[in-house]
């Protein structure tokens, strides 16, 4: 129903063309994007104090802020009717005058067809020390124009355990959707590492990506628990309303017991998915380990280079005739150190996070496939039970109850047979109802997983392609900078040698 409502709102917004739309302005097809950009910029700057928002992301955030201001002004005038919200574009017509700063103008200037309507930021880690424990919380700022939110901006603080709660809730509600992975609970080198600044900063970025992955998801972003996570201030009391520890343990035991069943007729496409995930997990794990080792070696090399350069500087103080070349070598080594720092920064900020995220994604995919198999296994077990019950019913029709224990006690065999038949019939009806329900559940699980798998595959390829491209550019920049440094040093030395040679010849 939520997806249907979302689709309905989009169709409403597309009902009437906007005053700055391409059709109304009448641009030519070949240059309509450039013409629209120029015209929109001129139209925007016609009003005093307005500046062109620039990039698409900035225009989106500015649209969110504009909607917030408009909603606040609307509330101050006592207008609380949601139908009069500025987010409803259907109330605007071509003849209606709209200011350049209105949300509708910004909406039509978006580069992407599906405008993002929720922005989440994770920042400002803060240590908390209590008598029982020490932990870190992160500030979560949310800006949105969705009508189901009471406000357009929220700010809450959450700890890592709260993120785990959200992930569990999403997997419970959408068992065959690919919920983004969370960073590991803590590093294995020791609990003290949890409060290391680098570790906290890395976790903050991972948590930021986790929430934005959910916010970009067409189904997970509309989950009620996700909304609660982003908006509720007293979150600890809300978490207590969930199932208790004993209930969770019971569910875990039942899930483990159910996984023992094997799936008889798994579709080939899901078998292929499982094989792909196994290979993907192996390759990503190997790339992650090698990249971590390369980063470690680069840092060790950088530390040695930083010790290497000053030696030439000290040497130049005692060698007057070699002072300039020695200082040049020291300066070149210093520039190379800066280039290595840029290369290591690129690895830590771009390539390694992407590789490690998809190492964790592989584990998530295995869990999703297991949950899908569990649904099918439950369906197949009910089908087998129904087959057995029908066989029992057929055997009962041709059986003789004269030598049963009830017959020896004087019970009527005809009545006994009727009672057993009625009992089996009731069980067959219940099984048929369960089979119908589980069959629908299997179909939904299969369609959800296939759609989410395609979406995940596209995102994965885009993310890794971007990470590899950035890594290549960082390596090129590193080698170009080092090459330029040493070429400059050589050119200077050759000039000095020629000058000395000419001086000697002239004398």
CSV table of C-alpha atoms in Angstrom, one decimal:
chain,number,residue,atom,x,y,z
A,1,UNK,CA,0.0,0.0,0.0
A,2,UNK,CA,2.9,2.3,0.7
A,3,UNK,CA,4.4,1.8,-2.7
A,4,UNK,CA,1.0,2.3,-4.3
A,5,UNK,CA,0.6,5.6,-2.4
A,6,UNK,CA,4.0,6.7,-3.5
A,7,UNK,CA,3.3,5.9,-7.1
A,8,UNK,CA,0.0,7.8,-6.8
A,9,UNK,CA,1.7,10.9,-5.6
A,10,UNK,CA,4.2,10.8,-8.4
A,11,UNK,CA,1.5,10.5,-11.0
A,12,UNK,CA,-0.2,13.5,-9.4
A,13,UNK,CA,2.9,15.6,-9.7
A,14,UNK,CA,3.3,14.7,-13.4
A,15,UNK,CA,-0.3,15.6,-14.2
A,16,UNK,CA,0.3,19.3,-15.2
A,17,UNK,CA,3.4,20.6,-16.9
A,18,UNK,CA,5.4,23.2,-15.0
A,19,UNK,CA,6.0,26.8,-16.3
A,20,UNK,CA,9.7,25.9,-16.7
A,21,UNK,CA,9.1,22.5,-18.3
A,22,UNK,CA,10.7,21.7,-21.7
A,23,UNK,CA,7.4,21.2,-23.4
A,24,UNK,CA,6.1,24.7,-22.4
A,25,UNK,CA,9.3,26.5,-23.1
A,26,UNK,CA,9.5,24.9,-26.5
A,27,UNK,CA,13.3,24.1,-26.7
A,28,UNK,CA,14.7,22.1,-29.5
A,29,UNK,CA,15.4,18.4,-28.7
A,30,UNK,CA,19.1,18.6,-29.4
A,31,UNK,CA,19.9,21.5,-27.1
A,32,UNK,CA,17.0,21.4,-24.7
A,33,UNK,CA,19.1,20.4,-21.7
A,34,UNK,CA,21.6,23.3,-22.1
A,35,UNK,CA,18.9,25.8,-23.0
A,36,UNK,CA,16.9,24.8,-19.9
A,37,UNK,CA,19.9,25.2,-17.7
A,38,UNK,CA,20.7,28.6,-19.1
A,39,UNK,CA,17.1,29.8,-19.0
A,40,UNK,CA,16.6,28.4,-15.4
A,41,UNK,CA,19.7,30.1,-14.2
A,42,UNK,CA,18.6,33.5,-15.7
A,43,UNK,CA,15.1,33.0,-14.3
A,44,UNK,CA,16.4,32.1,-10.8
A,45,UNK,CA,18.8,35.2,-10.6
A,46,UNK,CA,16.1,37.6,-11.7
A,47,UNK,CA,14.9,37.9,-8.0
A,48,UNK,CA,17.1,39.9,-5.7
A,49,UNK,CA,19.3,37.9,-3.3
A,50,UNK,CA,19.0,34.6,-5.3
A,51,UNK,CA,22.0,32.7,-6.5
A,52,UNK,CA,22.1,29.6,-8.7
A,53,UNK,CA,22.2,26.5,-6.5
A,54,UNK,CA,24.8,24.8,-8.6
A,55,UNK,CA,25.0,21.0,-8.5
A,56,UNK,CA,22.0,18.6,-8.5
A,57,UNK,CA,22.7,17.5,-4.9
A,58,UNK,CA,22.8,21.1,-3.7
A,59,UNK,CA,19.6,21.9,-5.5
A,60,UNK,CA,17.9,18.9,-3.8
A,61,UNK,CA,19.1,20.0,-0.3
A,62,UNK,CA,18.0,23.5,-1.1
A,63,UNK,CA,14.6,22.3,-2.1
A,64,UNK,CA,14.3,20.4,1.2
A,65,UNK,CA,15.2,23.5,3.1
A,66,UNK,CA,12.8,25.6,1.1
A,67,UNK,CA,10.0,23.2,1.8
A,68,UNK,CA,10.9,23.3,5.5
A,69,UNK,CA,10.7,27.1,5.6
A,70,UNK,CA,7.4,27.0,3.7
A,71,UNK,CA,6.0,24.3,6.0
A,72,UNK,CA,7.0,26.4,9.1
A,73,UNK,CA,5.4,29.5,7.7
A,74,UNK,CA,2.2,27.5,6.9
A,75,UNK,CA,2.1,26.2,10.5
A,76,UNK,CA,2.5,29.7,11.9
A,77,UNK,CA,-0.6,30.8,10.0
A,78,UNK,CA,-2.5,27.9,11.3
A,79,UNK,CA,-2.7,25.9,8.1
A,80,UNK,CA,-2.3,22.3,9.0
A,81,UNK,CA,-4.2,20.7,6.2
A,82,UNK,CA,-1.9,18.3,4.4
A,83,UNK,CA,-3.8,18.8,1.1
A,84,UNK,CA,-2.4,22.3,1.1
A,85,UNK,CA,1.2,21.2,1.5
A,86,UNK,CA,3.8,22.7,-0.8
A,87,UNK,CA,4.9,19.2,-1.7
A,88,UNK,CA,1.7,18.6,-3.7
A,89,UNK,CA,2.6,19.8,-7.2
A,90,UNK,CA,-0.9,19.0,-8.6
A,91,UNK,CA,-2.3,22.2,-7.1
A,92,UNK,CA,-0.1,24.3,-9.4
A,93,UNK,CA,-1.1,25.2,-13.0
A,94,UNK,CA,0.7,26.7,-16.0
A,95,UNK,CA,-1.0,30.1,-15.4
A,96,UNK,CA,-0.1,30.2,-11.7
A,97,UNK,CA,2.8,32.6,-10.9
A,98,UNK,CA,5.6,30.8,-9.0
A,99,UNK,CA,8.7,32.3,-7.6
A,100,UNK,CA,12.2,31.0,-8.6
A,101,UNK,CA,12.8,29.9,-5.0
A,102,UNK,CA,9.6,27.7,-4.9
A,103,UNK,CA,10.0,23.9,-4.5
A,104,UNK,CA,8.1,23.2,-7.7
A,105,UNK,CA,10.6,25.2,-9.8
A,106,UNK,CA,13.5,23.3,-8.2
A,107,UNK,CA,11.7,20.0,-8.7
A,108,UNK,CA,11.5,20.4,-12.5
A,109,UNK,CA,15.2,21.3,-12.7
A,110,UNK,CA,16.3,18.0,-11.3
A,111,UNK,CA,18.7,16.0,-13.4
A,112,UNK,CA,17.5,12.6,-12.2
A,113,UNK,CA,14.0,11.4,-13.1
A,114,UNK,CA,13.2,10.2,-9.5
A,115,UNK,CA,14.0,13.0,-7.1
A,116,UNK,CA,15.4,12.0,-3.7
A,117,UNK,CA,13.1,13.1,-1.0
A,118,UNK,CA,15.0,12.0,2.2
A,119,UNK,CA,18.5,13.0,3.2
A,120,UNK,CA,20.2,11.4,6.2
A,121,UNK,CA,23.6,12.5,7.7
A,122,UNK,CA,25.6,10.7,10.4
A,123,UNK,CA,28.2,12.8,12.1
A,124,UNK,CA,29.5,14.3,15.4
A,125,UNK,CA,30.5,11.1,17.3
A,126,UNK,CA,30.4,11.6,21.1
A,127,UNK,CA,31.8,9.4,23.9
A,128,UNK,CA,29.6,8.6,26.8
A,129,UNK,CA,30.9,7.2,30.1
A,130,UNK,CA,28.6,5.7,32.7
A,131,UNK,CA,29.1,3.5,35.8
A,132,UNK,CA,28.1,0.5,33.8
A,133,UNK,CA,29.6,1.0,30.3
A,134,UNK,CA,31.3,3.3,27.9
A,135,UNK,CA,29.9,3.8,24.4
A,136,UNK,CA,29.8,6.2,21.4
A,137,UNK,CA,26.8,7.9,20.0
A,138,UNK,CA,26.4,9.6,16.6
A,139,UNK,CA,24.2,12.5,15.6
A,140,UNK,CA,21.7,11.6,12.9
A,141,UNK,CA,20.2,14.5,11.0
A,142,UNK,CA,17.2,13.8,8.6
A,143,UNK,CA,15.7,16.2,6.1
A,144,UNK,CA,12.7,15.1,4.1
A,145,UNK,CA,9.6,16.2,2.2
A,146,UNK,CA,7.6,13.1,2.7
A,147,UNK,CA,4.1,13.6,3.9
A,148,UNK,CA,4.1,10.7,6.4
A,149,UNK,CA,6.7,12.6,8.5
A,150,UNK,CA,5.3,15.2,10.9
A,151,UNK,CA,8.2,17.5,10.4
A,152,UNK,CA,10.7,18.1,7.6
A,153,UNK,CA,13.8,18.0,9.8
A,154,UNK,CA,14.9,15.7,12.7
A,155,UNK,CA,18.0,15.4,14.8
A,156,UNK,CA,18.5,12.4,17.1
A,157,UNK,CA,21.5,10.6,18.7
A,158,UNK,CA,22.0,6.8,18.2
A,159,UNK,CA,24.6,4.3,19.4
A,160,UNK,CA,25.8,1.3,17.4
A,161,UNK,CA,23.3,-1.1,19.2
A,162,UNK,CA,20.5,1.0,17.9
A,163,UNK,CA,21.7,0.5,14.3
A,164,UNK,CA,21.7,-3.3,15.0
A,165,UNK,CA,18.1,-3.0,16.2
A,166,UNK,CA,17.1,-1.3,13.0
A,167,UNK,CA,18.9,-3.9,10.8
A,168,UNK,CA,17.2,-6.8,12.7
A,169,UNK,CA,13.8,-5.1,12.3
A,170,UNK,CA,14.3,-4.6,8.6
A,171,UNK,CA,15.3,-8.2,8.1
A,172,UNK,CA,12.4,-9.4,10.2
A,173,UNK,CA,9.9,-7.3,8.1
A,174,UNK,CA,11.5,-7.9,4.7
A,175,UNK,CA,13.2,-11.3,5.0
A,176,UNK,CA,14.0,-11.6,1.2
A,177,UNK,CA,15.2,-8.1,0.6
A,178,UNK,CA,18.9,-7.2,0.7
A,179,UNK,CA,19.3,-5.1,3.8
A,180,UNK,CA,22.7,-3.2,3.6
A,181,UNK,CA,25.4,-4.5,5.9
A,182,UNK,CA,26.6,-2.8,9.0
A,183,UNK,CA,30.3,-2.5,10.0
A,184,UNK,CA,31.6,-5.1,12.4
A,185,UNK,CA,30.8,-4.8,16.1
A,186,UNK,CA,34.4,-4.2,17.2
A,187,UNK,CA,37.9,-4.9,15.9
A,188,UNK,CA,39.5,-8.1,17.2
A,189,UNK,CA,42.6,-6.4,18.4
A,190,UNK,CA,40.9,-5.3,21.6
A,191,UNK,CA,37.9,-3.4,23.0
A,192,UNK,CA,40.0,-0.3,23.5
A,193,UNK,CA,40.2,0.1,19.7
A,194,UNK,CA,36.5,1.0,19.7
A,195,UNK,CA,37.4,4.5,21.0
A,196,UNK,CA,40.3,5.1,18.6
A,197,UNK,CA,39.6,8.2,16.6
A,198,UNK,CA,40.4,6.5,13.3
A,199,UNK,CA,38.1,3.6,14.1
A,200,UNK,CA,35.3,5.9,15.2
A,201,UNK,CA,35.6,8.0,12.0
A,202,UNK,CA,35.6,4.9,9.8
A,203,UNK,CA,32.6,3.5,11.6
A,204,UNK,CA,30.8,6.9,11.3
A,205,UNK,CA,31.3,6.8,7.5
A,206,UNK,CA,30.0,3.2,7.3
A,207,UNK,CA,26.9,4.0,9.4
A,208,UNK,CA,26.3,7.0,7.2
A,209,UNK,CA,26.4,4.9,4.1
A,210,UNK,CA,24.2,2.2,5.8
A,211,UNK,CA,21.4,4.7,6.5
A,212,UNK,CA,21.6,6.3,3.0
A,213,UNK,CA,21.4,2.9,1.4
A,214,UNK,CA,18.2,2.3,3.2
A,215,UNK,CA,16.9,5.8,2.4
A,216,UNK,CA,17.5,5.2,-1.3
A,217,UNK,CA,15.7,1.8,-1.2
A,218,UNK,CA,12.2,1.9,-2.8
A,219,UNK,CA,10.8,-0.4,-0.1
A,220,UNK,CA,13.0,-0.3,3.0
A,221,UNK,CA,12.8,3.5,3.2
A,222,UNK,CA,9.1,3.3,3.8
A,223,UNK,CA,9.5,0.9,6.7
A,224,UNK,CA,7.9,2.2,9.9
A,225,UNK,CA,10.8,1.2,12.1
A,226,UNK,CA,13.2,3.2,9.9
A,227,UNK,CA,11.0,6.2,10.4
A,228,UNK,CA,11.0,5.6,14.2
A,229,UNK,CA,14.8,5.2,14.2
A,230,UNK,CA,15.2,8.6,12.5
A,231,UNK,CA,12.6,10.6,14.5
A,232,UNK,CA,12.0,9.2,18.0
A,233,UNK,CA,13.9,11.0,20.8
A,234,UNK,CA,13.3,8.5,23.6
A,235,UNK,CA,14.5,5.6,21.7
A,236,UNK,CA,15.5,3.4,24.6
A,237,UNK,CA,12.0,3.1,25.9
A,238,UNK,CA,10.7,2.3,22.4
A,239,UNK,CA,13.2,-0.5,22.0
A,240,UNK,CA,11.8,-2.1,25.2
A,241,UNK,CA,8.5,-2.6,23.5
A,242,UNK,CA,10.0,-5.2,21.2
A,243,UNK,CA,10.1,-9.0,21.8
A,244,UNK,CA,12.0,-10.2,24.9
A,245,UNK,CA,15.2,-12.2,25.0
A,246,UNK,CA,13.5,-15.5,25.6
A,247,UNK,CA,11.1,-14.9,22.6
A,248,UNK,CA,14.1,-14.1,20.4
A,249,UNK,CA,15.9,-17.2,21.5
A,250,UNK,CA,12.9,-19.3,20.7
A,251,UNK,CA,12.7,-17.8,17.2
A,252,UNK,CA,16.4,-18.5,16.7
A,253,UNK,CA,16.1,-22.1,17.7
A,254,UNK,CA,13.1,-22.6,15.4
A,255,UNK,CA,15.0,-21.0,12.5
A,256,UNK,CA,18.1,-23.2,13.1
A,257,UNK,CA,15.9,-26.3,13.2
A,258,UNK,CA,14.1,-25.3,10.0
A,259,UNK,CA,17.4,-24.8,8.1
A,260,UNK,CA,18.1,-28.5,8.5
A,261,UNK,CA,15.4,-29.2,5.9
A,262,UNK,CA,16.7,-29.3,2.3
A,263,UNK,CA,14.9,-27.7,-0.5
A,264,UNK,CA,13.8,-30.2,-3.2
A,265,UNK,CA,12.9,-28.0,-6.1
A,266,UNK,CA,14.9,-24.8,-5.8
A,267,UNK,CA,14.6,-22.7,-9.0
A,268,UNK,CA,17.8,-22.7,-11.1
A,269,UNK,CA,18.1,-19.0,-10.9
A,270,UNK,CA,18.5,-19.0,-7.2
A,271,UNK,CA,21.0,-21.9,-7.4
A,272,UNK,CA,22.9,-19.7,-9.8
A,273,UNK,CA,22.7,-16.8,-7.3
A,274,UNK,CA,24.1,-19.0,-4.6
A,275,UNK,CA,27.0,-20.1,-6.8
A,276,UNK,CA,27.7,-16.5,-7.8
A,277,UNK,CA,27.7,-15.4,-4.2
A,278,UNK,CA,30.2,-18.1,-3.2
A,279,UNK,CA,32.6,-17.0,-6.0
A,280,UNK,CA,32.0,-13.3,-5.3
A,281,UNK,CA,32.7,-13.7,-1.6
A,282,UNK,CA,35.9,-15.5,-2.2
A,283,UNK,CA,37.2,-12.9,-4.7
A,284,UNK,CA,36.1,-9.9,-2.7
A,285,UNK,CA,37.7,-11.4,0.4
A,286,UNK,CA,41.0,-11.9,-1.4
A,287,UNK,CA,41.0,-8.4,-2.8
A,288,UNK,CA,40.2,-7.0,0.6
A,289,UNK,CA,43.1,-8.8,2.3
A,290,UNK,CA,45.6,-7.9,-0.4
A,291,UNK,CA,44.5,-4.2,-0.4
A,292,UNK,CA,44.9,-4.1,3.4
A,293,UNK,CA,48.4,-5.6,3.0
A,294,UNK,CA,49.3,-3.0,0.3
A,295,UNK,CA,48.1,-0.2,2.6
A,296,UNK,CA,50.1,-1.5,5.5
A,297,UNK,CA,53.3,-1.7,3.3
A,298,UNK,CA,52.6,1.8,1.9
A,299,UNK,CA,52.5,3.2,5.4
A,300,UNK,CA,55.7,1.4,6.4
A,301,UNK,CA,57.3,2.7,3.2
A,302,UNK,CA,56.1,6.3,4.0
A,303,UNK,CA,57.5,6.1,7.6
A,304,UNK,CA,60.9,5.0,6.2
A,305,UNK,CA,60.9,7.7,3.5
A,306,UNK,CA,60.2,10.3,6.2
A,307,UNK,CA,63.3,9.1,8.0
A,308,UNK,CA,65.3,8.9,4.7
A,309,UNK,CA,64.9,12.5,3.6
A,310,UNK,CA,66.3,14.4,6.7
A,311,UNK,CA,69.5,12.4,6.4
A,312,UNK,CA,70.3,14.2,3.1
A,313,UNK,CA,69.5,17.5,4.7
A,314,UNK,CA,71.9,16.8,7.6
A,315,UNK,CA,74.5,15.6,5.1
A,316,UNK,CA,74.3,18.8,3.1
A,317,UNK,CA,75.4,20.8,6.2
A,318,UNK,CA,78.8,19.1,6.2
A,319,UNK,CA,79.4,18.9,2.4
A,320,UNK,CA,79.6,22.4,1.0
A,321,UNK,CA,80.3,21.3,-2.6
A,322,UNK,CA,77.4,18.8,-2.5
A,323,UNK,CA,75.0,20.9,-0.5
A,324,UNK,CA,72.7,21.9,-3.4
A,325,UNK,CA,72.3,18.3,-4.8
A,326,UNK,CA,71.7,16.9,-1.4
A,327,UNK,CA,69.1,19.5,-0.6
A,328,UNK,CA,67.5,18.7,-3.9
A,329,UNK,CA,67.3,15.0,-3.1
A,330,UNK,CA,65.8,15.8,0.3
A,331,UNK,CA,63.2,18.1,-1.2
A,332,UNK,CA,62.3,15.4,-3.8
A,333,UNK,CA,61.9,12.8,-1.2
A,334,UNK,CA,59.6,15.2,0.8
A,335,UNK,CA,57.4,15.7,-2.3
A,336,UNK,CA,57.3,11.9,-2.8
A,337,UNK,CA,56.2,11.5,0.8
A,338,UNK,CA,53.3,13.9,0.1
A,339,UNK,CA,52.4,11.8,-3.0
A,340,UNK,CA,52.4,8.6,-0.9
A,341,UNK,CA,50.2,10.3,1.7
A,342,UNK,CA,47.7,11.1,-1.1
A,343,UNK,CA,47.8,7.5,-2.4
A,344,UNK,CA,47.2,6.0,1.1
A,345,UNK,CA,44.4,8.5,1.7
A,346,UNK,CA,42.7,7.4,-1.6
A,347,UNK,CA,43.0,3.7,-0.5
A,348,UNK,CA,41.5,4.3,2.9
A,349,UNK,CA,38.7,6.6,1.7
A,350,UNK,CA,37.7,5.0,-1.6
A,351,UNK,CA,38.9,1.5,-2.4
A,352,UNK,CA,39.1,-0.2,1.0
A,353,UNK,CA,35.7,0.8,2.2
A,354,UNK,CA,34.1,-0.3,-1.0
A,355,UNK,CA,35.8,-3.7,-1.0
A,356,UNK,CA,35.1,-4.3,2.7
A,357,UNK,CA,31.4,-3.3,2.3
A,358,UNK,CA,30.9,-5.9,-0.4
A,359,UNK,CA,32.7,-8.5,1.6
A,360,UNK,CA,30.0,-8.0,4.2
A,361,UNK,CA,27.4,-7.8,1.5
A,362,UNK,CA,28.3,-11.3,0.4
A,363,UNK,CA,27.5,-12.6,3.9
A,364,UNK,CA,24.2,-10.7,3.7
A,365,UNK,CA,23.3,-12.3,0.4
A,366,UNK,CA,24.0,-15.8,1.8
A,367,UNK,CA,21.6,-15.1,4.7
A,368,UNK,CA,18.9,-13.8,2.3
A,369,UNK,CA,19.2,-16.9,0.1
A,370,UNK,CA,18.9,-19.1,3.2
A,371,UNK,CA,15.8,-17.2,4.3
A,372,UNK,CA,14.3,-17.7,0.9
A,373,UNK,CA,15.1,-21.4,1.0
A,374,UNK,CA,13.5,-21.6,4.5
A,375,UNK,CA,10.2,-20.2,3.1
A,376,UNK,CA,10.2,-22.7,0.3
A,377,UNK,CA,11.2,-25.6,2.7
A,378,UNK,CA,8.2,-24.7,4.8
A,379,UNK,CA,6.0,-24.8,1.8
A,380,UNK,CA,7.4,-28.2,0.6
A,381,UNK,CA,7.0,-29.7,4.1
A,382,UNK,CA,3.3,-28.7,4.1
A,383,UNK,CA,2.9,-30.2,0.6
A,384,UNK,CA,4.5,-33.5,1.8
A,385,UNK,CA,2.2,-33.5,4.9
A,386,UNK,CA,-0.8,-33.0,2.7
A,387,UNK,CA,0.2,-35.9,0.5
A,388,UNK,CA,0.6,-38.1,3.5
A,389,UNK,CA,-2.7,-37.1,4.9
A,390,UNK,CA,-4.4,-37.9,1.6
A,391,UNK,CA,-2.8,-41.3,1.6
A,392,UNK,CA,-4.0,-41.9,5.2
A,393,UNK,CA,-7.5,-40.9,4.1
A,394,UNK,CA,-7.4,-43.3,1.2
A,395,UNK,CA,-6.1,-46.1,3.4
A,396,UNK,CA,-8.7,-45.5,6.0
A,397,UNK,CA,-11.5,-45.9,3.4
A,398,UNK,CA,-10.2,-49.5,2.7
A,399,UNK,CA,-9.2,-50.4,6.2
A,400,UNK,CA,-11.0,-52.7,8.6
A,401,UNK,CA,-11.2,-51.4,12.2
A,402,UNK,CA,-12.7,-54.6,13.6
A,403,UNK,CA,-9.3,-55.5,15.2
A,404,UNK,CA,-8.4,-52.1,16.6
A,405,UNK,CA,-8.2,-51.4,20.3
A,406,UNK,CA,-11.4,-49.3,20.2
A,407,UNK,CA,-13.3,-52.3,18.7
A,408,UNK,CA,-12.2,-54.5,21.6
A,409,UNK,CA,-13.6,-51.9,23.9
A,410,UNK,CA,-17.0,-52.2,22.2
A,411,UNK,CA,-17.0,-49.0,20.1
A,412,UNK,CA,-18.9,-48.9,16.8
A,413,UNK,CA,-16.4,-49.3,14.0
A,414,UNK,CA,-18.4,-47.3,11.6
A,415,UNK,CA,-18.6,-44.3,14.0
A,416,UNK,CA,-14.9,-44.7,14.6
A,417,UNK,CA,-14.1,-44.6,10.9
A,418,UNK,CA,-16.3,-41.5,10.4
A,419,UNK,CA,-14.6,-39.7,13.3
A,420,UNK,CA,-11.2,-40.5,11.9
A,421,UNK,CA,-12.2,-39.4,8.5
A,422,UNK,CA,-13.6,-36.1,9.8
A,423,UNK,CA,-10.4,-35.5,11.7
A,424,UNK,CA,-8.3,-36.2,8.6
A,425,UNK,CA,-10.5,-34.0,6.5
A,426,UNK,CA,-10.1,-31.1,8.9
A,427,UNK,CA,-6.4,-31.5,8.9
A,428,UNK,CA,-6.4,-31.7,5.1
A,429,UNK,CA,-8.4,-28.4,4.9
A,430,UNK,CA,-6.0,-26.7,7.3
A,431,UNK,CA,-3.0,-27.9,5.3
A,432,UNK,CA,-4.5,-26.8,2.0
A,433,UNK,CA,-5.1,-23.3,3.5
A,434,UNK,CA,-1.5,-23.3,4.8
A,435,UNK,CA,-0.2,-24.4,1.4
A,436,UNK,CA,-2.1,-21.6,-0.4
A,437,UNK,CA,-0.7,-19.0,2.0
A,438,UNK,CA,2.8,-20.4,1.8
A,439,UNK,CA,2.6,-20.6,-2.0
A,440,UNK,CA,1.8,-16.9,-2.2
A,441,UNK,CA,4.6,-16.2,0.3
A,442,UNK,CA,7.1,-18.2,-1.9
A,443,UNK,CA,6.0,-16.3,-5.0
A,444,UNK,CA,6.4,-12.9,-3.2
A,445,UNK,CA,9.7,-13.9,-1.8
A,446,UNK,CA,11.0,-15.0,-5.2
A,447,UNK,CA,9.8,-11.8,-6.9
A,448,UNK,CA,11.1,-9.5,-4.2
A,449,UNK,CA,14.6,-11.2,-4.2
A,450,UNK,CA,14.9,-11.2,-8.0
A,451,UNK,CA,14.0,-7.5,-8.1
A,452,UNK,CA,16.3,-6.6,-5.2
A,453,UNK,CA,19.1,-8.7,-6.7
A,454,UNK,CA,19.0,-6.8,-9.9
A,455,UNK,CA,19.0,-3.5,-8.0
A,456,UNK,CA,21.9,-4.6,-5.8
A,457,UNK,CA,23.9,-5.9,-8.8
A,458,UNK,CA,23.5,-2.5,-10.6
A,459,UNK,CA,24.6,-0.6,-7.4
A,460,UNK,CA,27.5,-3.0,-6.8
A,461,UNK,CA,28.9,-2.6,-10.4
A,462,UNK,CA,28.5,1.1,-10.2
A,463,UNK,CA,30.2,1.4,-6.7
A,464,UNK,CA,33.1,-0.9,-7.6
A,465,UNK,CA,33.6,0.7,-11.0
A,466,UNK,CA,33.8,4.1,-9.3
A,467,UNK,CA,36.2,2.8,-6.6
A,468,UNK,CA,38.5,1.2,-9.2
A,469,UNK,CA,38.5,4.3,-11.3
A,470,UNK,CA,39.4,6.5,-8.3
A,471,UNK,CA,42.1,4.0,-7.4
A,472,UNK,CA,43.5,4.2,-10.9
A,473,UNK,CA,43.4,8.0,-10.9
A,474,UNK,CA,45.2,8.1,-7.5
A,475,UNK,CA,47.9,5.8,-8.7
A,476,UNK,CA,48.4,7.9,-11.9
A,477,UNK,CA,48.5,11.1,-9.9
A,478,UNK,CA,51.0,9.5,-7.5
A,479,UNK,CA,53.4,8.3,-10.2
A,480,UNK,CA,53.1,11.6,-12.2
A,481,UNK,CA,53.9,13.6,-9.1
A,482,UNK,CA,56.9,11.5,-8.3
A,483,UNK,CA,58.1,11.5,-11.9
A,484,UNK,CA,57.7,15.3,-12.2
A,485,UNK,CA,59.7,15.7,-8.9
A,486,UNK,CA,62.7,13.7,-10.0
A,487,UNK,CA,62.6,15.0,-13.6
A,488,UNK,CA,62.7,18.6,-12.2
A,489,UNK,CA,65.7,17.5,-9.9
A,490,UNK,CA,67.5,16.0,-12.9
A,491,UNK,CA,66.9,19.1,-15.1
A,492,UNK,CA,68.2,21.4,-12.4
A,493,UNK,CA,71.3,19.2,-11.9
A,494,UNK,CA,72.0,19.1,-15.6
A,495,UNK,CA,71.8,22.9,-15.8
A,496,UNK,CA,74.2,23.2,-12.9
A,497,UNK,CA,76.6,20.8,-14.5
A,498,UNK,CA,76.6,22.7,-17.8
A,499,UNK,CA,77.0,26.0,-15.9
A,500,UNK,CA,80.1,24.6,-14.0
A,501,UNK,CA,81.5,23.2,-17.3
A,502,UNK,CA,81.1,26.5,-19.1
A,503,UNK,CA,82.7,28.4,-16.2
A,504,UNK,CA,85.7,26.1,-16.2
A,505,UNK,CA,86.1,26.5,-20.0
A,506,UNK,CA,85.9,30.2,-19.8
A,507,UNK,CA,88.6,30.3,-17.2
